Amino acid sequence: MRGSPKTVVITGGTSGIGRQAVLDFARSGAVVYAVGRSAERCAAVERQLCSEVPGAPIKFLTADLSQQAQVRRLADQLKYELRASGRPLDGLVNNAGLYASRRTNTVDGIELTFAVNHLAPFLLTQLLLPLLTQSTAGRVITLSSYAHYTTLLDVQRVASPPFYLGLWAYKSSKLANVLFSMELDRRFQGSSARAFALDPGLVNTGIAGKGTDPLTRLIWYFKRRQGTPPSVPVQTLLHLVYSPQIQENPAVYWRDLHPKKPDRQALRVDLALSLWRRSCELCALPLE
Ligand SMILES: NC(=O)c1ccc[n+]([C@@H]2O[C@H](COP(=O)([O-])OP(=O)(O)OC[C@H]3O[C@@H](n4cnc5c(N)ncnc54)[C@H](OP(=O)(O)O)[C@@H]3O)[C@@H](O)[C@H]2O)c1
């Protein structure tokens, strides 16, 4: 255990990087609330992880993060759980994400990739802010990607784009993750909370093999073999949550335990601010 026990929420805890993060945070002594979209998978993974770390305080909650009503319900459940335990929230790991080769709209009428990869973490973070700012060192870490380089984000049209290309939608959503983290970190200035975007590198997970077209699945089948195991990026997650020195380090974008310069689009304060405002509108949150 590193220092005092932390309480963390990890979305996308049923597979890949998120599942490994739940395991490694539990091993570090943290109290872990994990989120998955399927009740059956949540129950199965909770059983597996609790047998790997006997007695570990791991609890899975179910929410389909493509639906804003479910994100709100999840936030209410987490608030209830944490208030009942008398603990602040030390870490929120916005990890859940997807790659969709075909266009789908959510029940809220928003393009799925943008809804799950950006709007869900945006909304969940806003709703949990009161708990995060009660911690002596609240951390919001959002999984981004090297895919955010060399892309553009049309803030006004991204929720309902005129044409759809899976790779472009994924790249835009990952740029949104960095812009969101930069703006959130600016808003945290003067408090003890921090926001980070994590680039996990290429990781051997099933992300592009779920519900994608046969060509995407074939490419990913070979590409993922060159990836690292999920335990590699989880080391950086642990570092960002536990290292006391992080507070003094101004960097927001991290990879392999080190700060990294994000794409120049991600450094645009005007773009981050307009994404923030548009996200508030799309989530029916008051404009700030
Ligand atoms: N793998 C890489 O090389 C790589 C590279 C750069 C960035 N990333 C980022 O890392 C993060 C984790 O990806 P991964 O590679 O670990 O993929 P993964 O194994 O597919 O894990 C993604 C997680 O998100 C969950 N999820 C997907 N849609 C959801 C929804 N609508 N509601 C709730 N949960 C949902 C998945 O649930 P199920 O288990 O039910 O599918 C799963 O638990 C993503 O944000 C991804 O963009 C990954």
Tab-separated table of C-alpha atoms and ligand atoms in Angstrom:
chain	number	residue	atom	x	y	z
A	1	MET	CA	0.000	0.000	0.000
A	2	ARG	CA	1.311	3.467	-0.910
A	3	GLY	CA	0.500	6.091	1.747
A	4	SER	CA	-3.063	6.324	2.989
A	5	PRO	CA	-5.687	4.179	1.220
A	6	LYS	CA	-7.346	5.878	-1.719
A	7	THR	CA	-10.884	5.605	-3.019
A	8	VAL	CA	-11.077	5.430	-6.783
A	9	VAL	CA	-13.767	5.066	-9.426
A	10	ILE	CA	-12.728	3.317	-12.649
A	11	THR	CA	-15.058	3.165	-15.651
A	12	GLY	CA	-14.769	0.358	-18.186
A	13	GLY	CA	-13.630	-2.042	-15.465
A	14	THR	CA	-14.795	-5.196	-17.223
A	15	SER	CA	-11.958	-5.566	-19.735
A	16	GLY	CA	-8.584	-4.396	-21.005
A	17	ILE	CA	-6.831	-1.496	-19.274
A	18	GLY	CA	-9.768	-0.845	-16.917
A	19	ARG	CA	-9.929	-4.418	-15.620
A	20	GLN	CA	-6.180	-4.378	-14.954
A	21	ALA	CA	-6.502	-0.981	-13.255
A	22	VAL	CA	-9.204	-2.318	-10.911
A	23	LEU	CA	-6.916	-5.219	-10.018
A	24	ASP	CA	-3.776	-3.130	-9.485
A	25	PHE	CA	-5.525	-0.382	-7.501
A	26	ALA	CA	-7.112	-3.065	-5.297
A	27	ARG	CA	-3.657	-4.614	-4.787
A	28	SER	CA	-2.348	-1.171	-3.784
A	29	GLY	CA	-4.902	-1.089	-0.960
A	30	ALA	CA	-7.411	1.240	-2.634
A	31	VAL	CA	-11.171	0.996	-2.264
A	32	VAL	CA	-12.321	0.538	-5.863
A	33	TYR	CA	-15.686	1.285	-7.434
A	34	ALA	CA	-15.647	-0.135	-10.949
A	35	VAL	CA	-18.197	0.534	-13.665
A	36	GLY	CA	-19.283	-1.762	-16.498
A	37	ARG	CA	-22.140	-1.722	-18.986
A	38	SER	CA	-23.312	-5.342	-18.590
A	39	ALA	CA	-24.561	-6.586	-15.216
A	40	GLU	CA	-23.504	-10.165	-16.068
A	41	ARG	CA	-19.951	-9.163	-17.051
A	42	CYS	CA	-19.686	-6.918	-13.978
A	43	ALA	CA	-20.692	-9.790	-11.684
A	44	ALA	CA	-18.319	-12.238	-13.395
A	45	VAL	CA	-15.316	-9.862	-13.345
A	46	GLU	CA	-16.014	-8.836	-9.731
A	47	ARG	CA	-15.945	-12.526	-8.732
A	48	GLN	CA	-12.691	-13.150	-10.666
A	49	LEU	CA	-10.924	-10.080	-9.247
A	50	CYS	CA	-12.067	-10.734	-5.682
A	51	SER	CA	-10.630	-14.239	-5.948
A	52	GLU	CA	-7.327	-12.793	-7.209
A	53	VAL	CA	-7.171	-10.273	-4.341
A	54	PRO	CA	-9.106	-11.958	-1.505
A	55	GLY	CA	-10.940	-9.489	0.721
A	56	ALA	CA	-10.310	-6.600	-1.690
A	57	PRO	CA	-12.887	-3.827	-1.437
A	58	ILE	CA	-13.984	-3.936	-5.095
A	59	LYS	CA	-17.552	-3.085	-5.998
A	60	PHE	CA	-18.956	-3.066	-9.529
A	61	LEU	CA	-21.783	-0.764	-10.592
A	62	THR	CA	-23.611	-1.081	-13.892
A	63	ALA	CA	-24.230	1.798	-16.306
A	64	ASP	CA	-24.391	2.134	-20.068
A	65	LEU	CA	-22.371	5.323	-20.420
A	66	SER	CA	-23.834	6.054	-23.856
A	67	GLN	CA	-27.027	7.141	-22.068
A	68	GLN	CA	-26.873	10.371	-20.102
A	69	ALA	CA	-29.695	9.250	-17.797
A	70	GLN	CA	-27.563	6.245	-16.810
A	71	VAL	CA	-24.497	8.438	-16.227
A	72	ARG	CA	-26.613	10.588	-13.887
A	73	ARG	CA	-27.981	7.534	-12.097
A	74	LEU	CA	-24.441	6.181	-11.710
A	75	ALA	CA	-23.253	9.482	-10.196
A	76	ASP	CA	-26.137	9.362	-7.704
A	77	GLN	CA	-25.231	5.789	-6.734
A	78	LEU	CA	-21.574	6.708	-6.281
A	79	LYS	CA	-22.467	9.751	-4.180
A	80	TYR	CA	-24.683	7.567	-2.005
A	81	GLU	CA	-21.998	4.876	-1.601
A	82	LEU	CA	-19.231	7.345	-0.796
A	83	ARG	CA	-21.296	9.445	1.604
A	84	ALA	CA	-22.389	6.263	3.409
A	85	SER	CA	-18.735	5.235	3.757
A	86	GLY	CA	-17.698	8.737	4.853
A	87	ARG	CA	-14.893	8.798	2.269
A	88	PRO	CA	-14.035	11.492	-0.280
A	89	LEU	CA	-13.297	10.507	-3.867
A	90	ASP	CA	-9.530	10.549	-4.484
A	91	GLY	CA	-9.424	9.341	-8.068
A	92	LEU	CA	-11.783	9.181	-11.036
A	93	VAL	CA	-10.378	7.177	-13.933
A	94	ASN	CA	-12.413	7.884	-17.076
A	95	ASN	CA	-11.279	4.802	-18.953
A	96	ALA	CA	-14.359	3.390	-20.738
A	97	GLY	CA	-14.101	3.893	-24.463
A	98	LEU	CA	-14.913	2.348	-27.788
A	99	TYR	CA	-14.094	2.287	-31.470
A	100	ALA	CA	-17.136	2.128	-33.768
A	101	SER	CA	-16.600	1.436	-37.466
A	102	ARG	CA	-20.235	2.224	-38.295
A	103	ARG	CA	-22.183	5.278	-37.250
A	104	THR	CA	-24.762	4.872	-34.484
A	105	ASN	CA	-26.714	7.497	-32.599
A	106	THR	CA	-27.389	7.143	-28.878
A	107	VAL	CA	-30.841	7.423	-27.291
A	108	ASP	CA	-29.902	11.068	-26.657
A	109	GLY	CA	-29.413	11.570	-30.421
A	110	ILE	CA	-25.630	11.942	-30.183
A	111	GLU	CA	-23.017	10.119	-32.255
A	112	LEU	CA	-21.960	7.098	-30.145
A	113	THR	CA	-18.150	7.498	-30.161
A	114	PHE	CA	-18.329	11.124	-29.038
A	115	ALA	CA	-21.038	10.282	-26.474
A	116	VAL	CA	-19.124	7.455	-24.764
A	117	ASN	CA	-15.539	8.646	-25.216
A	118	HIS	CA	-16.027	12.323	-24.380
A	119	LEU	CA	-19.488	13.345	-23.142
A	120	ALA	CA	-19.848	10.535	-20.583
A	121	PRO	CA	-16.542	11.367	-18.827
A	122	PHE	CA	-17.377	15.076	-19.051
A	123	LEU	CA	-20.787	14.605	-17.405
A	124	LEU	CA	-19.652	12.046	-14.823
A	125	THR	CA	-16.760	14.291	-13.763
A	126	GLN	CA	-19.027	17.339	-13.388
A	127	LEU	CA	-21.455	15.359	-11.245
A	128	LEU	CA	-18.702	13.955	-9.006
A	129	LEU	CA	-16.759	17.225	-8.583
A	130	PRO	CA	-18.131	17.929	-5.087
A	131	LEU	CA	-16.713	14.577	-3.907
A	132	LEU	CA	-13.396	15.022	-5.715
A	133	THR	CA	-12.760	18.442	-4.251
A	134	GLN	CA	-13.320	17.060	-0.724
A	135	SER	CA	-10.211	14.894	-1.165
A	136	THR	CA	-6.839	16.333	-0.148
A	137	ALA	CA	-5.563	15.287	-3.600
A	138	GLY	CA	-8.453	14.633	-6.015
A	139	ARG	CA	-7.337	13.313	-9.413
A	140	VAL	CA	-9.311	13.016	-12.649
A	141	ILE	CA	-7.517	10.890	-15.226
A	142	THR	CA	-9.033	10.455	-18.668
A	143	LEU	CA	-7.729	7.855	-21.104
A	144	SER	CA	-6.757	9.567	-24.324
A	145	SER	CA	-4.519	8.227	-27.089
A	146	TYR	CA	-1.699	8.984	-29.510
A	147	ALA	CA	-4.635	8.970	-31.972
A	148	HIS	CA	-5.379	12.537	-30.858
A	149	TYR	CA	-2.372	13.804	-32.861
A	150	THR	CA	-2.954	15.219	-36.354
A	151	THR	CA	-6.681	15.570	-36.063
A	152	LEU	CA	-9.234	18.366	-35.930
A	153	LEU	CA	-12.328	18.867	-33.838
A	154	ASP	CA	-15.386	20.660	-35.172
A	155	VAL	CA	-17.004	21.455	-31.840
A	156	GLN	CA	-20.343	22.511	-33.305
A	157	ARG	CA	-20.788	19.436	-35.498
A	158	VAL	CA	-18.999	16.630	-33.660
A	159	ALA	CA	-22.123	15.377	-31.855
A	160	SER	CA	-23.945	15.082	-35.163
A	161	PRO	CA	-21.338	14.954	-37.923
A	162	PRO	CA	-22.374	15.359	-41.591
A	163	PHE	CA	-20.364	12.232	-42.536
A	164	TYR	CA	-18.894	9.390	-40.495
A	165	LEU	CA	-15.520	7.714	-40.559
A	166	GLY	CA	-14.782	5.465	-37.564
A	167	LEU	CA	-11.118	6.393	-37.301
A	168	TRP	CA	-11.835	10.125	-37.584
A	169	ALA	CA	-14.577	9.949	-34.923
A	170	TYR	CA	-12.215	8.057	-32.600
A	171	LYS	CA	-9.354	10.525	-33.187
A	172	SER	CA	-11.639	13.534	-32.562
A	173	SER	CA	-12.962	11.996	-29.346
A	174	LYS	CA	-9.420	11.386	-28.104
A	175	LEU	CA	-8.480	15.012	-28.890
A	176	ALA	CA	-11.584	16.013	-26.903
A	177	ASN	CA	-10.216	13.955	-23.965
A	178	VAL	CA	-7.007	16.022	-23.905
A	179	LEU	CA	-8.808	19.358	-24.367
A	180	PHE	CA	-11.207	18.450	-21.537
A	181	SER	CA	-8.337	17.482	-19.217
A	182	MET	CA	-6.430	20.702	-19.998
A	183	GLU	CA	-9.470	22.875	-19.297
A	184	LEU	CA	-10.399	20.949	-16.144
A	185	ASP	CA	-6.844	21.262	-14.844
A	186	ARG	CA	-6.960	25.037	-15.482
A	187	ARG	CA	-10.223	25.199	-13.517
A	188	PHE	CA	-8.633	23.222	-10.659
A	189	GLN	CA	-5.882	25.846	-10.275
A	190	GLY	CA	-5.667	27.107	-6.695
A	191	SER	CA	-7.114	23.834	-5.344
A	192	SER	CA	-5.423	20.529	-4.518
A	193	ALA	CA	-7.196	18.699	-7.363
A	194	ARG	CA	-5.557	17.885	-10.699
A	195	ALA	CA	-6.683	16.578	-14.093
A	196	PHE	CA	-4.597	14.455	-16.461
A	197	ALA	CA	-4.931	12.809	-19.853
A	198	LEU	CA	-3.171	9.462	-20.193
A	199	ASP	CA	-1.830	8.105	-23.460
A	200	PRO	CA	-1.565	4.346	-22.796
A	201	GLY	CA	0.370	3.599	-25.996
A	202	LEU	CA	-0.629	0.596	-28.081
A	203	VAL	CA	-2.110	-1.948	-25.669
A	204	ASN	CA	-3.112	-5.533	-26.316
A	205	THR	CA	-6.872	-5.346	-25.614
A	206	GLY	CA	-10.042	-6.196	-27.505
A	207	ILE	CA	-11.116	-2.594	-28.130
A	208	ALA	CA	-11.367	-2.644	-31.921
A	209	GLY	CA	-12.667	-6.212	-32.060
A	210	LYS	CA	-16.061	-5.478	-30.506
A	211	GLY	CA	-18.934	-4.966	-32.929
A	212	THR	CA	-16.616	-3.589	-35.604
A	213	ASP	CA	-16.537	-4.552	-39.295
A	214	PRO	CA	-14.526	-7.625	-40.415
A	215	LEU	CA	-11.658	-5.565	-41.904
A	216	THR	CA	-11.222	-3.528	-38.701
A	217	ARG	CA	-11.303	-6.733	-36.654
A	218	LEU	CA	-8.682	-8.351	-38.901
A	219	ILE	CA	-6.334	-5.339	-38.732
A	220	TRP	CA	-6.745	-5.107	-34.960
A	221	TYR	CA	-6.194	-8.867	-34.544
A	222	PHE	CA	-2.629	-8.423	-35.857
A	223	LYS	CA	-1.971	-4.918	-34.505
A	224	ARG	CA	-2.894	-5.653	-30.878
A	225	ARG	CA	-0.184	-8.331	-30.755
A	226	GLN	CA	2.417	-5.548	-30.956
A	227	GLY	CA	0.830	-3.829	-27.970
A	228	THR	CA	1.987	-3.894	-24.367
A	229	PRO	CA	0.039	-5.733	-21.679
A	230	PRO	CA	-2.539	-3.502	-19.898
A	231	SER	CA	-0.340	-3.520	-16.774
A	232	VAL	CA	2.061	-1.105	-18.528
A	233	PRO	CA	-0.258	1.947	-18.782
A	234	VAL	CA	-1.743	1.101	-15.365
A	235	GLN	CA	1.685	1.890	-13.845
A	236	THR	CA	1.244	5.486	-15.019
A	237	LEU	CA	-2.307	5.587	-13.630
A	238	LEU	CA	-1.013	4.501	-10.214
A	239	HIS	CA	1.760	7.094	-10.434
A	240	LEU	CA	-0.681	9.914	-11.242
A	241	VAL	CA	-2.912	8.985	-8.298
A	242	TYR	CA	-0.242	8.194	-5.697
A	243	SER	CA	2.819	10.336	-6.399
A	244	PRO	CA	2.886	13.422	-4.117
A	245	GLN	CA	5.291	15.145	-6.567
A	246	ILE	CA	2.575	15.189	-9.220
A	247	GLN	CA	0.956	18.160	-7.525
A	248	GLU	CA	3.911	20.369	-8.499
A	249	ASN	CA	4.212	19.057	-12.052
A	250	PRO	CA	2.267	21.275	-14.461
A	251	ALA	CA	2.053	18.613	-17.212
A	252	VAL	CA	-1.403	17.316	-18.089
A	253	TYR	CA	-0.629	14.781	-20.870
A	254	TRP	CA	1.309	11.680	-19.725
A	255	ARG	CA	2.664	8.491	-21.203
A	256	ASP	CA	4.911	5.796	-19.684
A	257	LEU	CA	5.359	7.618	-16.367
A	258	HIS	CA	6.528	10.805	-18.100
A	259	PRO	CA	4.905	14.007	-19.321
A	260	LYS	CA	4.585	14.276	-23.083
A	261	LYS	CA	3.785	17.212	-25.325
A	262	PRO	CA	0.279	16.807	-26.771
A	263	ASP	CA	-0.712	17.915	-30.258
A	264	ARG	CA	-0.824	21.698	-30.736
A	265	GLN	CA	-4.619	21.569	-31.193
A	266	ALA	CA	-4.837	20.208	-27.667
A	267	LEU	CA	-3.015	23.289	-26.362
A	268	ARG	CA	-5.619	25.711	-27.764
A	269	VAL	CA	-7.390	27.369	-24.841
A	270	ASP	CA	-10.126	28.765	-27.128
A	271	LEU	CA	-10.913	25.292	-28.496
A	272	ALA	CA	-10.966	23.760	-25.011
A	273	LEU	CA	-13.333	26.456	-23.810
A	274	SER	CA	-15.711	26.091	-26.728
A	275	LEU	CA	-15.721	22.286	-26.302
A	276	TRP	CA	-16.475	22.785	-22.607
A	277	ARG	CA	-19.427	25.076	-23.363
A	278	ARG	CA	-20.804	22.822	-26.099
A	279	SER	CA	-20.495	19.813	-23.772
A	280	CYS	CA	-22.470	21.681	-21.082
A	281	GLU	CA	-25.221	22.347	-23.669
A	282	LEU	CA	-25.284	18.729	-24.836
A	283	CYS	CA	-25.459	17.455	-21.246
A	284	ALA	CA	-28.026	20.076	-20.164
A	285	LEU	CA	-25.609	21.431	-17.559
A	286	PRO	CA	-25.482	25.129	-16.645
A	287	LEU	CA	-22.973	27.055	-18.794
A	288	GLU	CA	-19.841	27.957	-16.879
B	1	LIG	N1	-5.910	-0.508	-26.448
B	1	LIG	C1	-5.206	0.492	-26.937
B	1	LIG	O1	-4.218	0.299	-27.685
B	1	LIG	C2	-5.565	1.900	-26.588
B	1	LIG	C3	-4.746	2.921	-27.126
B	1	LIG	C4	-5.044	4.240	-26.827
B	1	LIG	C5	-6.112	4.540	-25.988
B	1	LIG	N2	-6.886	3.530	-25.481
B	1	LIG	C6	-8.020	3.924	-24.615
B	1	LIG	O2	-8.014	3.154	-23.427
B	1	LIG	C7	-9.333	3.029	-22.921
B	1	LIG	C8	-9.613	1.585	-22.568
B	1	LIG	O3	-9.583	0.832	-23.758
B	1	LIG	P1	-9.155	-0.708	-23.829
B	1	LIG	O4	-8.134	-0.806	-24.886
B	1	LIG	O5	-8.876	-1.240	-22.479
B	1	LIG	O6	-10.505	-1.325	-24.434
B	1	LIG	P2	-11.514	-2.434	-23.907
B	1	LIG	O7	-10.788	-3.632	-23.417
B	1	LIG	O8	-12.522	-2.599	-24.969
B	1	LIG	O9	-12.173	-1.727	-22.633
B	1	LIG	C9	-13.103	-0.686	-22.801
B	1	LIG	C10	-14.033	-0.675	-21.610
B	1	LIG	O10	-15.059	0.308	-21.815
B	1	LIG	C11	-16.326	-0.324	-21.630
B	1	LIG	N3	-17.368	0.328	-22.411
B	1	LIG	C12	-17.462	0.467	-23.760
B	1	LIG	N4	-18.615	1.082	-24.089
B	1	LIG	C13	-19.271	1.342	-22.931
B	1	LIG	C14	-20.517	1.918	-22.608
B	1	LIG	N5	-21.386	2.365	-23.552
B	1	LIG	N6	-20.871	2.032	-21.308
B	1	LIG	C15	-20.068	1.566	-20.328
B	1	LIG	N7	-18.861	0.976	-20.565
B	1	LIG	C16	-18.487	0.872	-21.858
B	1	LIG	C17	-16.107	-1.756	-22.078
B	1	LIG	O11	-17.131	-2.624	-21.611
B	1	LIG	P3	-17.243	-4.147	-22.149
B	1	LIG	O12	-16.257	-4.952	-21.346
B	1	LIG	O13	-18.661	-4.479	-21.848
B	1	LIG	O14	-16.922	-4.123	-23.622
B	1	LIG	C18	-14.761	-2.019	-21.432
B	1	LIG	O15	-14.917	-2.305	-20.059
B	1	LIG	C19	-10.267	3.610	-23.986
B	1	LIG	O16	-10.665	4.904	-23.609
B	1	LIG	C20	-9.375	3.657	-25.232
B	1	LIG	O17	-9.759	4.677	-26.125
B	1	LIG	C21	-6.643	2.232	-25.760
